[in-house]
PDB file of C-alpha atoms in Angstrom:
ATOM      1  CA  MET A   1       5.873 -13.305 -22.751  1.00  0.00           C
ATOM      2  CA  SER A   2       4.277 -14.589 -19.703  1.00  0.00           C
ATOM      3  CA  ARG A   3       3.428 -13.136 -16.436  1.00  0.00           C
ATOM      4  CA  GLU A   4       6.013 -15.245 -14.640  1.00  0.00           C
ATOM      5  CA  LEU A   5       8.420 -14.535 -16.909  1.00  0.00           C
ATOM      6  CA  ILE A   6       8.145 -10.854 -16.873  1.00  0.00           C
ATOM      7  CA  ILE A   7       8.174 -10.812 -13.123  1.00  0.00           C
ATOM      8  CA  GLU A   8      11.611 -12.997 -13.005  1.00  0.00           C
ATOM      9  CA  GLU A   9      13.073 -10.334 -15.343  1.00  0.00           C
ATOM     10  CA  MET A  10      12.027  -7.642 -13.115  1.00  0.00           C
ATOM     11  CA  LYS A  11      13.684  -9.766 -10.140  1.00  0.00           C
ATOM     12  CA  GLU A  12      16.851  -9.972 -12.068  1.00  0.00           C
ATOM     13  CA  ARG A  13      16.852  -6.021 -12.767  1.00  0.00           C
ATOM     14  CA  VAL A  14      15.997  -5.109  -9.234  1.00  0.00           C
ATOM     15  CA  PHE A  15      18.611  -7.687  -7.950  1.00  0.00           C
ATOM     16  CA  GLN A  16      21.348  -6.402  -9.935  1.00  0.00           C
ATOM     17  CA  ALA A  17      20.426  -2.736  -9.180  1.00  0.00           C
ATOM     18  CA  ASN A  18      20.543  -3.339  -5.565  1.00  0.00           C
ATOM     19  CA  LEU A  19      23.965  -4.850  -5.996  1.00  0.00           C
ATOM     20  CA  GLU A  20      25.407  -1.547  -7.712  1.00  0.00           C
ATOM     21  CA  LEU A  21      24.351   0.576  -4.458  1.00  0.00           C
ATOM     22  CA  PRO A  22      27.225  -0.890  -2.299  1.00  0.00           C
ATOM     23  CA  ARG A  23      29.522  -1.262  -5.600  1.00  0.00           C
ATOM     24  CA  LEU A  24      29.024   2.559  -6.135  1.00  0.00           C
ATOM     25  CA  GLY A  25      29.446   3.454  -2.640  1.00  0.00           C
ATOM     26  CA  LEU A  26      25.934   4.669  -1.721  1.00  0.00           C
ATOM     27  CA  VAL A  27      25.197   2.241   0.910  1.00  0.00           C
ATOM     28  CA  LYS A  28      26.807   0.612   3.856  1.00  0.00           C
ATOM     29  CA  LEU A  29      25.517  -2.230   5.689  1.00  0.00           C
ATOM     30  CA  THR A  30      21.792  -2.701   4.438  1.00  0.00           C
ATOM     31  CA  TRP A  31      20.921   0.999   4.088  1.00  0.00           C
ATOM     32  CA  GLY A  32      19.497   0.934   0.730  1.00  0.00           C
ATOM     33  CA  ASN A  33      16.723  -0.359  -1.546  1.00  0.00           C
ATOM     34  CA  VAL A  34      15.650  -0.259  -5.199  1.00  0.00           C
ATOM     35  CA  SER A  35      12.255  -1.135  -6.644  1.00  0.00           C
ATOM     36  CA  GLU A  36      10.613  -1.590  -9.923  1.00  0.00           C
ATOM     37  CA  ILE A  37       6.862  -1.241 -11.030  1.00  0.00           C
ATOM     38  CA  ASN A  38       4.862  -2.968 -13.707  1.00  0.00           C
ATOM     39  CA  ARG A  39       1.644  -1.219 -13.730  1.00  0.00           C
ATOM     40  CA  GLU A  40       0.023  -3.529 -16.583  1.00  0.00           C
ATOM     41  CA  LEU A  41       0.727  -6.649 -14.470  1.00  0.00           C
ATOM     42  CA  GLY A  42      -0.090  -4.668 -11.149  1.00  0.00           C
ATOM     43  CA  VAL A  43       3.178  -5.681  -9.342  1.00  0.00           C
ATOM     44  CA  ILE A  44       6.184  -4.282  -7.599  1.00  0.00           C
ATOM     45  CA  VAL A  45       9.389  -5.870  -7.129  1.00  0.00           C
ATOM     46  CA  ILE A  46      11.574  -4.586  -4.262  1.00  0.00           C
ATOM     47  CA  LYS A  47      14.464  -5.608  -2.097  1.00  0.00           C
ATOM     48  CA  PRO A  48      13.989  -7.702   0.925  1.00  0.00           C
ATOM     49  CA  SER A  49      14.233  -6.016   4.335  1.00  0.00           C
ATOM     50  CA  GLY A  50      17.735  -6.176   6.233  1.00  0.00           C
ATOM     51  CA  VAL A  51      19.188  -8.830   4.156  1.00  0.00           C
ATOM     52  CA  SER A  52      22.875  -8.346   3.582  1.00  0.00           C
ATOM     53  CA  TYR A  53      23.807  -7.544  -0.091  1.00  0.00           C
ATOM     54  CA  ASP A  54      26.480 -10.257   0.052  1.00  0.00           C
ATOM     55  CA  ALA A  55      24.076 -12.775   0.867  1.00  0.00           C
ATOM     56  CA  MET A  56      21.171 -11.645  -1.142  1.00  0.00           C
ATOM     57  CA  LYS A  57      19.938 -13.728  -4.035  1.00  0.00           C
ATOM     58  CA  VAL A  58      17.649 -12.801  -6.927  1.00  0.00           C
ATOM     59  CA  SER A  59      15.055 -15.416  -5.597  1.00  0.00           C
ATOM     60  CA  GLN A  60      14.635 -13.351  -2.632  1.00  0.00           C
ATOM     61  CA  MET A  61      13.592 -10.167  -4.389  1.00  0.00           C
ATOM     62  CA  VAL A  62       9.862  -9.491  -2.888  1.00  0.00           C
ATOM     63  CA  VAL A  63       6.878  -9.257  -5.273  1.00  0.00           C
ATOM     64  CA  THR A  64       3.676  -7.222  -3.954  1.00  0.00           C
ATOM     65  CA  ASP A  65       0.805  -5.790  -5.379  1.00  0.00           C
ATOM     66  CA  LEU A  66       0.372  -2.030  -6.181  1.00  0.00           C
ATOM     67  CA  GLU A  67      -0.712  -1.519  -2.710  1.00  0.00           C
ATOM     68  CA  GLY A  68       2.223  -3.445  -1.027  1.00  0.00           C
ATOM     69  CA  ASN A  69       0.638  -6.758  -0.112  1.00  0.00           C
ATOM     70  CA  LEU A  70       2.824  -9.803  -0.731  1.00  0.00           C
ATOM     71  CA  LEU A  71       1.838 -11.873  -3.852  1.00  0.00           C
ATOM     72  CA  GLU A  72       4.158 -15.038  -3.467  1.00  0.00           C
ATOM     73  CA  LYS A  73       4.097 -17.586  -0.674  1.00  0.00           C
ATOM     74  CA  LYS A  74       7.160 -18.051   1.576  1.00  0.00           C
ATOM     75  CA  SER A  75       8.171 -14.432   0.579  1.00  0.00           C
ATOM     76  CA  LEU A  76      10.693 -12.570   2.836  1.00  0.00           C
ATOM     77  CA  LYS A  77       9.499  -9.366   4.194  1.00  0.00           C
ATOM     78  CA  PRO A  78       9.793  -6.428   1.824  1.00  0.00           C
ATOM     79  CA  SER A  79      12.121  -3.487   2.414  1.00  0.00           C
ATOM     80  CA  SER A  80      10.524  -1.195   5.626  1.00  0.00           C
ATOM     81  CA  ASP A  81      10.374   1.622   2.884  1.00  0.00           C
ATOM     82  CA  LEU A  82       8.065  -0.211   0.518  1.00  0.00           C
ATOM     83  CA  ALA A  83       5.236   2.064   1.530  1.00  0.00           C
ATOM     84  CA  THR A  84       7.083   5.015   0.442  1.00  0.00           C
ATOM     85  CA  HIS A  85       7.836   3.454  -2.673  1.00  0.00           C
ATOM     86  CA  VAL A  86       4.221   2.739  -3.567  1.00  0.00           C
ATOM     87  CA  VAL A  87       3.033   6.419  -2.847  1.00  0.00           C
ATOM     88  CA  LEU A  88       5.359   7.469  -5.283  1.00  0.00           C
ATOM     89  CA  TYR A  89       4.366   4.972  -8.000  1.00  0.00           C
ATOM     90  CA  ARG A  90       0.524   6.034  -7.167  1.00  0.00           C
ATOM     91  CA  GLU A  91       1.529   9.685  -7.378  1.00  0.00           C
ATOM     92  CA  PHE A  92       4.206  10.005 -10.010  1.00  0.00           C
ATOM     93  CA  THR A  93       2.803   7.665 -12.741  1.00  0.00           C
ATOM     94  CA  ASP A  94       5.592   8.207 -15.232  1.00  0.00           C
ATOM     95  CA  VAL A  95       8.152   6.638 -12.770  1.00  0.00           C
ATOM     96  CA  GLN A  96       9.141   2.931 -13.372  1.00  0.00           C
ATOM     97  CA  ALA A  97      11.942   2.375 -10.586  1.00  0.00           C
ATOM     98  CA  VAL A  98      12.469   4.227  -7.181  1.00  0.00           C
ATOM     99  CA  VAL A  99      15.769   4.078  -5.210  1.00  0.00           C
ATOM    100  CA  HIS A 100      16.456   5.086  -1.683  1.00  0.00           C
ATOM    101  CA  THR A 101      19.803   5.227   0.033  1.00  0.00           C
ATOM    102  CA  HIS A 102      21.621   6.885   3.288  1.00  0.00           C
ATOM    103  CA  SER A 103      24.628   7.832   0.774  1.00  0.00           C
ATOM    104  CA  THR A 104      26.790  10.257   2.689  1.00  0.00           C
ATOM    105  CA  ASN A 105      26.612  13.511   0.811  1.00  0.00           C
ATOM    106  CA  ALA A 106      22.974  13.407   0.158  1.00  0.00           C
ATOM    107  CA  VAL A 107      22.206  12.715   3.734  1.00  0.00           C
ATOM    108  CA  MET A 108      24.378  15.532   4.951  1.00  0.00           C
ATOM    109  CA  TRP A 109      22.329  17.934   2.951  1.00  0.00           C
ATOM    110  CA  ALA A 110      18.887  16.330   3.962  1.00  0.00           C
ATOM    111  CA  GLN A 111      19.850  16.679   7.552  1.00  0.00           C
ATOM    112  CA  ALA A 112      20.837  20.264   6.963  1.00  0.00           C
ATOM    113  CA  GLY A 113      17.411  20.800   5.744  1.00  0.00           C
ATOM    114  CA  TYR A 114      18.318  22.817   2.303  1.00  0.00           C
ATOM    115  CA  ASP A 115      17.254  22.669  -1.258  1.00  0.00           C
ATOM    116  CA  LEU A 116      20.225  21.636  -3.413  1.00  0.00           C
ATOM    117  CA  LYS A 117      20.543  24.427  -5.680  1.00  0.00           C
ATOM    118  CA  ALA A 118      21.908  24.106  -9.438  1.00  0.00           C
ATOM    119  CA  TYR A 119      25.499  25.456  -9.236  1.00  0.00           C
ATOM    120  CA  GLY A 120      26.776  24.226 -12.235  1.00  0.00           C
ATOM    121  CA  THR A 121      26.511  22.160 -15.255  1.00  0.00           C
ATOM    122  CA  THR A 122      27.222  18.628 -13.547  1.00  0.00           C
ATOM    123  CA  HIS A 123      23.896  19.245 -11.820  1.00  0.00           C
ATOM    124  CA  ALA A 124      22.044  20.523 -14.691  1.00  0.00           C
ATOM    125  CA  ASP A 125      22.422  17.503 -16.846  1.00  0.00           C
ATOM    126  CA  THR A 126      20.200  15.406 -14.807  1.00  0.00           C
ATOM    127  CA  PHE A 127      18.318  17.917 -12.526  1.00  0.00           C
ATOM    128  CA  TYR A 128      16.444  20.748 -14.282  1.00  0.00           C
ATOM    129  CA  GLY A 129      16.935  23.096 -11.413  1.00  0.00           C
ATOM    130  CA  SER A 130      17.028  22.822  -7.626  1.00  0.00           C
ATOM    131  CA  VAL A 131      16.435  19.205  -5.889  1.00  0.00           C
ATOM    132  CA  PRO A 132      14.133  20.353  -2.979  1.00  0.00           C
ATOM    133  CA  CYS A 133      14.132  19.436   0.416  1.00  0.00           C
ATOM    134  CA  THR A 134      10.843  18.312   2.058  1.00  0.00           C
ATOM    135  CA  ARG A 135       9.695  19.913   5.135  1.00  0.00           C
ATOM    136  CA  THR A 136      10.299  17.750   8.605  1.00  0.00           C
ATOM    137  CA  LEU A 137       7.473  15.454   9.416  1.00  0.00           C
ATOM    138  CA  THR A 138       5.318  15.988  12.271  1.00  0.00           C
ATOM    139  CA  LYS A 139       5.281  13.661  15.190  1.00  0.00           C
ATOM    140  CA  GLU A 140       2.015  12.531  14.107  1.00  0.00           C
ATOM    141  CA  GLU A 141       3.328  11.602  10.801  1.00  0.00           C
ATOM    142  CA  VAL A 142       6.325  10.029  12.213  1.00  0.00           C
ATOM    143  CA  LEU A 143       4.394   7.790  14.729  1.00  0.00           C
ATOM    144  CA  ASP A 144       1.387   6.769  12.541  1.00  0.00           C
ATOM    145  CA  ASN A 145       2.396   5.166   9.065  1.00  0.00           C
ATOM    146  CA  TYR A 146       5.661   6.677   8.913  1.00  0.00           C
ATOM    147  CA  GLU A 147       6.781   5.285   5.932  1.00  0.00           C
ATOM    148  CA  GLU A 148       3.571   6.289   4.077  1.00  0.00           C
ATOM    149  CA  ASN A 149       3.666   9.909   5.345  1.00  0.00           C
ATOM    150  CA  THR A 150       7.406   9.828   4.147  1.00  0.00           C
ATOM    151  CA  GLY A 151       6.023   9.312   0.623  1.00  0.00           C
ATOM    152  CA  LYS A 152       3.149  11.786   1.095  1.00  0.00           C
ATOM    153  CA  VAL A 153       5.514  14.474   1.890  1.00  0.00           C
ATOM    154  CA  ILE A 154       7.623  14.027  -1.137  1.00  0.00           C
ATOM    155  CA  VAL A 155       4.614  14.238  -3.230  1.00  0.00           C
ATOM    156  CA  GLU A 156       3.460  17.266  -1.340  1.00  0.00           C
ATOM    157  CA  THR A 157       6.676  19.044  -1.930  1.00  0.00           C
ATOM    158  CA  PHE A 158       6.585  18.424  -5.697  1.00  0.00           C
ATOM    159  CA  ASN A 159       2.843  19.358  -6.225  1.00  0.00           C
ATOM    160  CA  GLU A 160       3.383  22.447  -3.905  1.00  0.00           C
ATOM    161  CA  ARG A 161       6.341  23.652  -5.930  1.00  0.00           C
ATOM    162  CA  ASN A 162       4.944  22.573  -9.185  1.00  0.00           C
ATOM    163  CA  ILE A 163       7.852  20.477  -9.984  1.00  0.00           C
ATOM    164  CA  LYS A 164       7.618  17.728 -12.645  1.00  0.00           C
ATOM    165  CA  PRO A 165       9.232  14.212 -11.233  1.00  0.00           C
ATOM    166  CA  LEU A 166      10.645  13.497 -14.522  1.00  0.00           C
ATOM    167  CA  GLU A 167      12.633  16.692 -14.779  1.00  0.00           C
ATOM    168  CA  ILE A 168      13.959  16.540 -11.111  1.00  0.00           C
ATOM    169  CA  PRO A 169      14.131  12.646 -10.582  1.00  0.00           C
ATOM    170  CA  GLY A 170      15.077  12.998  -6.919  1.00  0.00           C
ATOM    171  CA  VAL A 171      14.296  14.474  -3.569  1.00  0.00           C
ATOM    172  CA  LEU A 172      15.960  15.299  -0.181  1.00  0.00           C
ATOM    173  CA  VAL A 173      13.655  14.193   2.889  1.00  0.00           C
ATOM    174  CA  SER A 174      14.401  16.533   5.609  1.00  0.00           C
ATOM    175  CA  GLY A 175      16.539  14.615   8.383  1.00  0.00           C
ATOM    176  CA  HIS A 176      16.387  11.436   6.553  1.00  0.00           C
ATOM    177  CA  GLY A 177      17.862  11.057   3.117  1.00  0.00           C
ATOM    178  CA  PRO A 178      17.500  10.848  -0.827  1.00  0.00           C
ATOM    179  CA  PHE A 179      15.149   9.345  -3.018  1.00  0.00           C
ATOM    180  CA  THR A 180      15.587   8.969  -6.810  1.00  0.00           C
ATOM    181  CA  TRP A 181      13.626   7.659  -9.488  1.00  0.00           C
ATOM    182  CA  GLY A 182      13.832   6.881 -13.445  1.00  0.00           C
ATOM    183  CA  ASN A 183      12.407   4.712 -16.122  1.00  0.00           C
ATOM    184  CA  THR A 184      14.506   1.682 -15.156  1.00  0.00           C
ATOM    185  CA  PRO A 185      16.159   0.426 -11.980  1.00  0.00           C
ATOM    186  CA  SER A 186      19.646   1.076 -13.229  1.00  0.00           C
ATOM    187  CA  LYS A 187      18.712   4.669 -14.510  1.00  0.00           C
ATOM    188  CA  ALA A 188      17.387   5.121 -10.911  1.00  0.00           C
ATOM    189  CA  VAL A 189      20.641   4.135  -9.232  1.00  0.00           C
ATOM    190  CA  GLU A 190      22.495   6.288 -11.680  1.00  0.00           C
ATOM    191  CA  ASN A 191      20.352   9.270 -10.544  1.00  0.00           C
ATOM    192  CA  SER A 192      21.000   8.405  -6.892  1.00  0.00           C
ATOM    193  CA  LEU A 193      24.796   8.246  -7.634  1.00  0.00           C
ATOM    194  CA  ILE A 194      24.726  11.641  -9.462  1.00  0.00           C
ATOM    195  CA  LEU A 195      22.600  13.183  -6.623  1.00  0.00           C
ATOM    196  CA  ASP A 196      25.175  12.151  -4.088  1.00  0.00           C
ATOM    197  CA  GLU A 197      28.138  13.518  -5.950  1.00  0.00           C
ATOM    198  CA  VAL A 198      26.355  17.053  -6.982  1.00  0.00           C
ATOM    199  CA  CYS A 199      25.545  17.244  -3.147  1.00  0.00           C
ATOM    200  CA  LEU A 200      29.505  17.090  -2.427  1.00  0.00           C
ATOM    201  CA  MET A 201      30.288  19.572  -5.259  1.00  0.00           C
ATOM    202  CA  ALA A 202      27.510  22.025  -3.867  1.00  0.00           C
ATOM    203  CA  LYS A 203      28.952  21.607  -0.204  1.00  0.00           C
ATOM    204  CA  GLU A 204      32.424  22.065  -1.406  1.00  0.00           C
ATOM    205  CA  THR A 205      31.359  25.162  -3.629  1.00  0.00           C
ATOM    206  CA  GLU A 206      29.863  26.726  -0.695  1.00  0.00           C
ATOM    207  CA  LYS A 207      33.051  26.345   1.315  1.00  0.00           C
ATOM    208  CA  ILE A 208      34.674  28.145  -1.415  1.00  0.00           C
ATOM    209  CA  ASN A 209      32.332  30.959  -2.154  1.00  0.00           C
ATOM    210  CA  GLN A 210      29.494  31.400   0.313  1.00  0.00           C
ATOM    211  CA  ARG A 211      27.855  33.772  -1.992  1.00  0.00           C
ATOM    212  CA  VAL A 212      27.811  31.378  -4.893  1.00  0.00           C
ATOM    213  CA  VAL A 213      24.572  31.731  -6.913  1.00  0.00           C
ATOM    214  CA  ASP A 214      22.807  29.294  -9.156  1.00  0.00           C
ATOM    215  CA  ILE A 215      23.649  28.561 -12.682  1.00  0.00           C
ATOM    216  CA  PRO A 216      22.437  31.004 -15.019  1.00  0.00           C
ATOM    217  CA  LYS A 217      19.037  29.871 -16.602  1.00  0.00           C
ATOM    218  CA  PHE A 218      20.262  29.790 -20.422  1.00  0.00           C
ATOM    219  CA  LEU A 219      23.173  27.206 -19.159  1.00  0.00           C
ATOM    220  CA  LEU A 220      20.936  25.201 -17.235  1.00  0.00           C
ATOM    221  CA  ASP A 221      18.423  25.272 -20.211  1.00  0.00           C
ATOM    222  CA  LYS A 222      21.396  24.200 -22.474  1.00  0.00           C
ATOM    223  CA  HIS A 223      22.595  21.311 -20.553  1.00  0.00           C
ATOM    224  CA  TYR A 224      19.448  19.920 -19.250  1.00  0.00           C
ATOM    225  CA  LEU A 225      17.965  20.083 -22.774  1.00  0.00           C
ATOM    226  CA  ARG A 226      20.727  18.674 -24.962  1.00  0.00           C
ATOM    227  CA  LYS A 227      20.330  15.355 -23.050  1.00  0.00           C
ATOM    228  CA  HIS A 228      16.618  15.524 -22.492  1.00  0.00           C
ATOM    229  CA  GLY A 229      13.351  16.149 -24.346  1.00  0.00           C
ATOM    230  CA  LYS A 230      12.782  15.905 -28.192  1.00  0.00           C
ATOM    231  CA  SER A 231      15.486  18.115 -29.121  1.00  0.00           C
ATOM    232  CA  ALA A 232      18.140  16.385 -27.211  1.00  0.00           C
ATOM    233  CA  TYR A 233      21.151  15.481 -29.272  1.00  0.00           C
ATOM    234  CA  TYR A 234      23.764  14.323 -26.530  1.00  0.00           C
ATOM    235  CA  GLY A 235      24.819  10.529 -26.970  1.00  0.00           C
ATOM    236  CA  GLN A 236      24.750   8.061 -29.824  1.00  0.00           C
TER     237      GLN A 236
END
């Protein structure tokens, strides 16, 4: 398959995944973006900045190199979060697609500044333990290369806590919101939806029982590993 055709197929996948965000209730206005990487070709495809989902076209998806430099003439500006995606792709080398939203429940949790604990099996089916909340960025980090530093604080959080990105395919950026990832744009969007739902479930669970504790490790293992890894048996 030619380079041009591969990039066109990437644009289509990224376009369709971006359209899923408002359809699933994960974004309002233009508050979200999806990207995909092809490391062999050295390209990233991402949503254009500030373009309405109703008006957006496949041809408007923005193509950059792995440093975020534009590769197509007459291209629209890429999402303002591109630099965050670039850092995540550089450091999380098994990740193929990244999603950022301001979905209501995940943003609530990020604004509260707490990790999202694994309270039940719905969480455990996708996230192999707590979804971390990063530290708050410093003033200097916000004023200088903010989006890049957002990516760096995500990576810092995973490295310091020895978390594997494919086992916990999402994060809450303190005071900001969620990022999720996956092996395809559609899977990364699915993880964004699941993260928002389990944020809501956890919030309401804590209202019912303020002393709720994490799911037992044996049950966490059972639900995560039956869907992931070499011994998985869930699905067809």
